[in-house]
Amino acid sequence: MYEKSDRDHVAWDIETTGFGWSEEITVSGFWFPSGHATLIVNAGPHSIDAEAFEQRLSEVSGADVSLIVADDEVALLEAMQRVVFDRFERDYDRLVAFNAESWKGGFDLPFVRTRCIRQGVEWVFDGVLFADLWEPVKKRLNTTTTAYGASDDANSLTGSYNLLFSENDRLPMLLDDLGGHAWYHEGPYDPFEDSGSAAAHYREGDLLPVCLHNLADVHRTWELGELVRQFVSPKDFTEKKL
C-alpha cells in the first residue's frame, strides 16, 4: 500500500438548473476533513428555513452541517470565495471533486468559471490546489462491470462508490484512521438517482431534497478520495493550482 499524501481532502460539488452556459448554480457544497460540511444555497425566489434544513442535513449525514443562504447566484459565488478563504488551508488542503475537469472537459469547474465571468465575480478558487478523482479511479482501479457477456466501466461517482463501498464490511479495517466517521453507505440518504431530478425539484421550490443530494455527493466524494489516497500513488494524482 502506498504512503498516502500528507494533504487533507476537501470535497466539492455543485448542483445547477441545467447544463447550458446560461443556467445557474443552485447549491455548492464542501465536505471538510473534520467531518464538517458547508452548503451554500442559491435561494432565488424560494424561501428556506435554514435552521430546520441544517438540523435535517446534520441528522441524516452524521456530520456538522452549516447552511449559507444566498439571495442569488452572485451572492452564492461570493459566499464560495469566503468559504475558501476562511476554511481552506492552502498549505495543507487539496480540493477534490469527481469529474469536475476530466472526462469531456468535466462539468463543475468549467461551469463555475463561466458563471463567474457572466456574473462579474472574481475566480473563486484562485490558487487552490486541485485534483480530480475521476482519473485515478478510472485508470488505477478496476471498475469494470459485466452482464450478459458485455462489459462497461462504472465511472460515475455513484457507480464507482457503490462498487467499492457497498456491502463492504472490511472498510473500517482499510481506513482505520477514520474512526468515528459516519460512513455514507451505512445510512444512504440521497433522494435522487441523478442530478436532473435535483434541477426539477429546485424549479418547483422543493429545496431540501436538492441539498440532501448535494450533501450526499460531497460525502461520497470525500470518502472515495480517502480510499483512493490509500491505494493509488500520489504520482498518479494530477494536481494543479486553479
mmCIF file of C-alpha atoms in Angstrom:
data_model
loop_
_atom_site.group_PDB
_atom_site.id
_atom_site.type_symbol
_atom_site.label_atom_id
_atom_site.label_comp_id
_atom_site.label_asym_id
_atom_site.label_seq_id
_atom_site.Cartn_x
_atom_site.Cartn_y
_atom_site.Cartn_z
ATOM 1 C CA MET A 1 0.000 0.000 0.000
ATOM 2 C CA TYR A 2 1.294 3.439 -0.890
ATOM 3 C CA GLU A 3 2.026 6.043 1.719
ATOM 4 C CA LYS A 4 -0.852 8.437 1.487
ATOM 5 C CA SER A 5 -0.473 12.070 0.623
ATOM 6 C CA ASP A 6 0.002 14.391 3.572
ATOM 7 C CA ARG A 7 -2.605 16.828 2.222
ATOM 8 C CA ASP A 8 -6.141 16.732 3.578
ATOM 9 C CA HIS A 9 -9.011 16.471 1.134
ATOM 10 C CA VAL A 10 -11.828 18.997 0.876
ATOM 11 C CA ALA A 11 -14.553 17.506 -1.337
ATOM 12 C CA TRP A 12 -16.654 19.805 -3.505
ATOM 13 C CA ASP A 13 -19.674 19.519 -5.803
ATOM 14 C CA ILE A 14 -22.347 21.749 -7.319
ATOM 15 C CA GLU A 15 -25.965 21.471 -8.390
ATOM 16 C CA THR A 16 -27.314 23.559 -11.264
ATOM 17 C CA THR A 17 -30.532 24.410 -13.060
ATOM 18 C CA GLY A 18 -29.212 22.639 -16.170
ATOM 19 C CA PHE A 19 -26.152 22.028 -18.327
ATOM 20 C CA GLY A 20 -26.180 25.033 -20.655
ATOM 21 C CA TRP A 21 -23.925 28.081 -20.294
ATOM 22 C CA SER A 22 -26.842 30.307 -19.226
ATOM 23 C CA GLU A 23 -28.033 28.013 -16.423
ATOM 24 C CA GLU A 24 -27.213 28.855 -12.806
ATOM 25 C CA ILE A 25 -25.668 27.199 -9.754
ATOM 26 C CA THR A 26 -28.268 26.232 -7.179
ATOM 27 C CA VAL A 27 -26.119 24.600 -4.477
ATOM 28 C CA SER A 28 -22.357 24.493 -3.865
ATOM 29 C CA GLY A 29 -21.259 22.037 -1.195
ATOM 30 C CA PHE A 30 -17.981 21.378 0.643
ATOM 31 C CA TRP A 31 -17.078 18.426 2.887
ATOM 32 C CA PHE A 32 -14.111 19.113 5.155
ATOM 33 C CA PRO A 33 -11.757 16.528 6.719
ATOM 34 C CA SER A 34 -13.010 17.425 10.181
ATOM 35 C CA GLY A 35 -16.392 15.896 9.376
ATOM 36 C CA HIS A 36 -17.942 19.322 8.851
ATOM 37 C CA ALA A 37 -19.847 20.258 5.708
ATOM 38 C CA THR A 38 -20.886 23.649 4.360
ATOM 39 C CA LEU A 39 -23.641 24.046 1.788
ATOM 40 C CA ILE A 40 -24.341 27.337 0.025
ATOM 41 C CA VAL A 41 -27.828 27.558 -1.428
ATOM 42 C CA ASN A 42 -28.999 29.974 -4.099
ATOM 43 C CA ALA A 43 -32.499 30.524 -2.732
ATOM 44 C CA GLY A 44 -33.570 32.769 -5.600
ATOM 45 C CA PRO A 45 -37.331 33.273 -5.402
ATOM 46 C CA HIS A 46 -37.745 30.444 -2.889
ATOM 47 C CA SER A 47 -37.875 30.559 0.912
ATOM 48 C CA ILE A 48 -35.715 28.403 3.191
ATOM 49 C CA ASP A 49 -35.918 27.578 6.880
ATOM 50 C CA ALA A 50 -32.141 27.460 7.340
ATOM 51 C CA GLU A 51 -32.254 26.145 10.909
ATOM 52 C CA ALA A 52 -34.609 23.294 10.016
ATOM 53 C CA PHE A 53 -32.523 22.454 6.945
ATOM 54 C CA GLU A 54 -29.301 22.358 8.963
ATOM 55 C CA GLN A 55 -30.867 20.100 11.575
ATOM 56 C CA ARG A 56 -32.176 17.649 8.975
ATOM 57 C CA LEU A 57 -28.923 17.607 6.978
ATOM 58 C CA SER A 58 -26.856 17.019 10.108
ATOM 59 C CA GLU A 59 -29.158 14.241 11.322
ATOM 60 C CA VAL A 60 -29.055 12.190 8.137
ATOM 61 C CA SER A 61 -25.329 12.633 7.402
ATOM 62 C CA GLY A 62 -23.866 12.355 10.884
ATOM 63 C CA ALA A 63 -21.842 15.499 10.157
ATOM 64 C CA ASP A 64 -21.934 19.032 11.452
ATOM 65 C CA VAL A 65 -23.596 20.815 8.524
ATOM 66 C CA SER A 66 -23.722 24.586 8.082
ATOM 67 C CA LEU A 67 -26.070 26.166 5.568
ATOM 68 C CA ILE A 68 -25.434 29.530 3.946
ATOM 69 C CA VAL A 69 -28.475 31.004 2.216
ATOM 70 C CA ALA A 70 -27.672 33.255 -0.742
ATOM 71 C CA ASP A 71 -30.253 35.519 -2.364
ATOM 72 C CA ASP A 72 -28.965 34.874 -5.885
ATOM 73 C CA GLU A 73 -26.102 33.329 -7.826
ATOM 74 C CA VAL A 74 -23.803 36.322 -7.339
ATOM 75 C CA ALA A 75 -24.205 36.001 -3.571
ATOM 76 C CA LEU A 76 -23.573 32.248 -3.832
ATOM 77 C CA LEU A 77 -20.300 32.782 -5.730
ATOM 78 C CA GLU A 78 -19.191 35.411 -3.226
ATOM 79 C CA ALA A 79 -20.032 33.049 -0.373
ATOM 80 C CA MET A 80 -17.890 30.385 -2.052
ATOM 81 C CA GLN A 81 -14.995 32.854 -2.035
ATOM 82 C CA ARG A 82 -15.450 33.435 1.687
ATOM 83 C CA VAL A 83 -15.629 29.713 2.489
ATOM 84 C CA VAL A 84 -12.440 29.057 0.516
ATOM 85 C CA PHE A 85 -10.697 31.988 2.219
ATOM 86 C CA ASP A 86 -11.883 31.143 5.742
ATOM 87 C CA ARG A 87 -11.837 27.338 5.750
ATOM 88 C CA PHE A 88 -9.372 26.164 3.100
ATOM 89 C CA GLU A 89 -5.813 25.690 4.374
ATOM 90 C CA ARG A 90 -3.803 26.351 1.210
ATOM 91 C CA ASP A 91 -0.612 24.853 2.608
ATOM 92 C CA TYR A 92 -2.288 21.662 3.829
ATOM 93 C CA ASP A 93 -5.524 21.029 1.882
ATOM 94 C CA ARG A 94 -6.338 19.734 -1.588
ATOM 95 C CA LEU A 95 -9.702 20.380 -3.242
ATOM 96 C CA VAL A 96 -11.098 17.189 -4.776
ATOM 97 C CA ALA A 97 -14.127 16.524 -6.938
ATOM 98 C CA PHE A 98 -15.373 13.767 -9.239
ATOM 99 C CA ASN A 99 -15.156 14.632 -12.944
ATOM 100 C CA ALA A 100 -15.007 18.348 -12.317
ATOM 101 C CA GLU A 101 -12.495 18.738 -15.140
ATOM 102 C CA SER A 102 -11.558 15.360 -16.659
ATOM 103 C CA TRP A 103 -13.844 13.340 -18.944
ATOM 104 C CA LYS A 104 -15.005 15.500 -21.877
ATOM 105 C CA GLY A 105 -13.619 18.523 -20.043
ATOM 106 C CA GLY A 106 -15.543 17.780 -16.867
ATOM 107 C CA PHE A 107 -18.504 19.761 -15.599
ATOM 108 C CA ASP A 108 -18.190 21.637 -12.314
ATOM 109 C CA LEU A 109 -15.104 23.781 -12.889
ATOM 110 C CA PRO A 110 -15.942 24.907 -16.454
ATOM 111 C CA PHE A 111 -19.476 25.682 -15.304
ATOM 112 C CA VAL A 112 -18.315 27.799 -12.353
ATOM 113 C CA ARG A 113 -15.744 29.638 -14.489
ATOM 114 C CA THR A 114 -18.429 30.693 -16.955
ATOM 115 C CA ARG A 115 -20.816 31.735 -14.199
ATOM 116 C CA CYS A 116 -18.084 33.859 -12.551
ATOM 117 C CA ILE A 117 -17.452 35.580 -15.903
ATOM 118 C CA ARG A 118 -21.140 36.143 -16.599
ATOM 119 C CA GLN A 119 -21.797 37.453 -13.077
ATOM 120 C CA GLY A 120 -18.689 39.629 -12.851
ATOM 121 C CA VAL A 121 -17.257 37.743 -9.868
ATOM 122 C CA GLU A 122 -13.536 37.044 -9.459
ATOM 123 C CA TRP A 123 -12.408 33.425 -9.778
ATOM 124 C CA VAL A 124 -13.498 31.683 -6.590
ATOM 125 C CA PHE A 125 -10.710 29.065 -6.490
ATOM 126 C CA ASP A 126 -7.755 31.272 -7.360
ATOM 127 C CA GLY A 127 -4.533 29.441 -6.443
ATOM 128 C CA VAL A 128 -6.292 26.467 -4.792
ATOM 129 C CA LEU A 129 -4.589 23.077 -5.275
ATOM 130 C CA PHE A 130 -6.985 20.690 -7.047
ATOM 131 C CA ALA A 131 -7.133 17.028 -8.060
ATOM 132 C CA ASP A 132 -9.918 15.268 -9.970
ATOM 133 C CA LEU A 133 -10.713 11.812 -8.566
ATOM 134 C CA TRP A 134 -12.223 10.589 -11.831
ATOM 135 C CA GLU A 135 -8.847 9.913 -13.428
ATOM 136 C CA PRO A 136 -7.218 7.756 -10.703
ATOM 137 C CA VAL A 137 -10.489 5.848 -10.228
ATOM 138 C CA LYS A 138 -10.762 5.134 -13.954
ATOM 139 C CA LYS A 139 -7.087 4.345 -14.589
ATOM 140 C CA ARG A 140 -5.819 2.835 -11.330
ATOM 141 C CA LEU A 141 -8.815 0.860 -10.013
ATOM 142 C CA ASN A 142 -10.793 -1.856 -11.765
ATOM 143 C CA THR A 143 -14.355 -0.571 -12.043
ATOM 144 C CA THR A 144 -15.393 -2.841 -14.909
ATOM 145 C CA THR A 145 -18.809 -4.441 -14.567
ATOM 146 C CA THR A 146 -20.012 -7.363 -16.677
ATOM 147 C CA ALA A 147 -23.512 -8.527 -17.518
ATOM 148 C CA TYR A 148 -24.813 -10.866 -20.212
ATOM 149 C CA GLY A 149 -21.416 -11.091 -21.874
ATOM 150 C CA ALA A 150 -20.941 -7.316 -22.132
ATOM 151 C CA SER A 151 -18.708 -5.113 -20.024
ATOM 152 C CA ASP A 152 -18.752 -1.476 -19.063
ATOM 153 C CA ASP A 153 -16.997 0.863 -16.634
ATOM 154 C CA ALA A 154 -18.772 2.196 -13.545
ATOM 155 C CA ASN A 155 -17.028 5.532 -13.729
ATOM 156 C CA SER A 156 -19.725 7.821 -12.377
ATOM 157 C CA LEU A 157 -19.480 8.970 -8.775
ATOM 158 C CA THR A 158 -22.389 6.814 -7.652
ATOM 159 C CA GLY A 159 -21.327 3.830 -9.787
ATOM 160 C CA SER A 160 -17.734 3.870 -8.545
ATOM 161 C CA TYR A 161 -18.771 4.489 -4.952
ATOM 162 C CA ASN A 162 -21.321 1.670 -4.899
ATOM 163 C CA LEU A 163 -18.865 -0.768 -6.455
ATOM 164 C CA LEU A 164 -16.144 -0.035 -3.914
ATOM 165 C CA PHE A 165 -18.119 0.702 -0.750
ATOM 166 C CA SER A 166 -21.466 -1.087 -0.788
ATOM 167 C CA GLU A 167 -21.677 -4.272 1.280
ATOM 168 C CA ASN A 168 -18.003 -3.953 2.164
ATOM 169 C CA ASP A 169 -17.769 -4.591 5.898
ATOM 170 C CA ARG A 170 -13.961 -4.581 5.789
ATOM 171 C CA LEU A 171 -13.696 -0.863 5.047
ATOM 172 C CA PRO A 172 -13.133 0.103 8.695
ATOM 173 C CA MET A 173 -10.038 -2.127 8.630
ATOM 174 C CA LEU A 174 -8.702 -0.436 5.500
ATOM 175 C CA LEU A 175 -9.395 3.069 6.747
ATOM 176 C CA ASP A 176 -8.944 2.551 10.457
ATOM 177 C CA ASP A 177 -7.546 6.063 10.920
ATOM 178 C CA LEU A 178 -11.012 7.465 10.219
ATOM 179 C CA GLY A 179 -12.525 6.256 13.448
ATOM 180 C CA GLY A 180 -15.780 7.965 14.283
ATOM 181 C CA HIS A 181 -16.505 8.892 10.673
ATOM 182 C CA ALA A 182 -20.158 8.449 9.629
ATOM 183 C CA TRP A 183 -19.933 6.291 6.502
ATOM 184 C CA TYR A 184 -22.401 7.196 3.789
ATOM 185 C CA HIS A 185 -23.043 3.594 2.716
ATOM 186 C CA GLU A 186 -24.183 2.697 6.246
ATOM 187 C CA GLY A 187 -27.052 5.186 6.039
ATOM 188 C CA PRO A 188 -27.537 6.422 2.456
ATOM 189 C CA TYR A 189 -29.785 9.462 2.121
ATOM 190 C CA ASP A 190 -29.581 10.685 -1.492
ATOM 191 C CA PRO A 191 -33.225 11.160 -2.568
ATOM 192 C CA PHE A 192 -32.355 11.135 -6.292
ATOM 193 C CA GLU A 193 -30.732 8.827 -8.796
ATOM 194 C CA ASP A 194 -29.395 11.698 -10.914
ATOM 195 C CA SER A 195 -28.864 15.451 -10.839
ATOM 196 C CA GLY A 196 -31.655 16.038 -13.333
ATOM 197 C CA SER A 197 -34.161 15.310 -10.574
ATOM 198 C CA ALA A 198 -32.428 17.879 -8.357
ATOM 199 C CA ALA A 199 -32.873 20.548 -11.038
ATOM 200 C CA ALA A 200 -36.571 19.737 -11.359
ATOM 201 C CA HIS A 201 -37.156 19.941 -7.601
ATOM 202 C CA TYR A 202 -35.294 23.252 -7.411
ATOM 203 C CA ARG A 203 -37.554 24.769 -10.068
ATOM 204 C CA GLU A 204 -40.548 23.656 -8.001
ATOM 205 C CA GLY A 205 -39.142 25.292 -4.862
ATOM 206 C CA ASP A 206 -38.536 21.962 -3.101
ATOM 207 C CA LEU A 207 -35.005 22.749 -1.933
ATOM 208 C CA LEU A 208 -34.376 20.315 0.928
ATOM 209 C CA PRO A 209 -34.046 17.250 -1.373
ATOM 210 C CA VAL A 210 -31.668 19.268 -3.568
ATOM 211 C CA CYS A 211 -29.495 19.985 -0.531
ATOM 212 C CA LEU A 212 -29.644 16.336 0.538
ATOM 213 C CA HIS A 213 -28.485 15.276 -2.922
ATOM 214 C CA ASN A 214 -25.564 17.711 -2.908
ATOM 215 C CA LEU A 215 -24.548 16.708 0.614
ATOM 216 C CA ALA A 216 -24.661 13.043 -0.376
ATOM 217 C CA ASP A 217 -22.391 13.770 -3.347
ATOM 218 C CA VAL A 218 -19.715 15.580 -1.327
ATOM 219 C CA HIS A 219 -19.983 12.945 1.412
ATOM 220 C CA ARG A 220 -19.312 10.158 -1.104
ATOM 221 C CA THR A 221 -16.647 12.160 -2.918
ATOM 222 C CA TRP A 222 -14.692 12.706 0.292
ATOM 223 C CA GLU A 223 -14.863 9.017 1.239
ATOM 224 C CA LEU A 224 -13.844 7.959 -2.270
ATOM 225 C CA GLY A 225 -10.897 10.346 -2.075
ATOM 226 C CA GLU A 226 -9.761 8.799 1.210
ATOM 227 C CA LEU A 227 -9.944 5.303 -0.274
ATOM 228 C CA VAL A 228 -8.059 6.306 -3.425
ATOM 229 C CA ARG A 229 -5.275 8.009 -1.486
ATOM 230 C CA GLN A 230 -4.632 4.750 0.399
ATOM 231 C CA PHE A 231 -4.240 2.624 -2.733
ATOM 232 C CA VAL A 232 -3.070 4.953 -5.503
ATOM 233 C CA SER A 233 0.366 6.520 -5.656
ATOM 234 C CA PRO A 234 0.387 10.316 -5.244
ATOM 235 C CA LYS A 235 2.226 10.366 -8.586
ATOM 236 C CA ASP A 236 -0.979 9.187 -10.263
ATOM 237 C CA PHE A 237 -2.923 12.196 -8.994
ATOM 238 C CA THR A 238 -2.901 15.038 -11.495
ATOM 239 C CA GLU A 239 -2.624 18.097 -9.276
ATOM 240 C CA LYS A 240 -2.701 21.720 -10.315
ATOM 241 C CA LYS A 241 -3.394 25.143 -8.925
ATOM 242 C CA LEU A 242 -6.663 26.537 -10.177
#
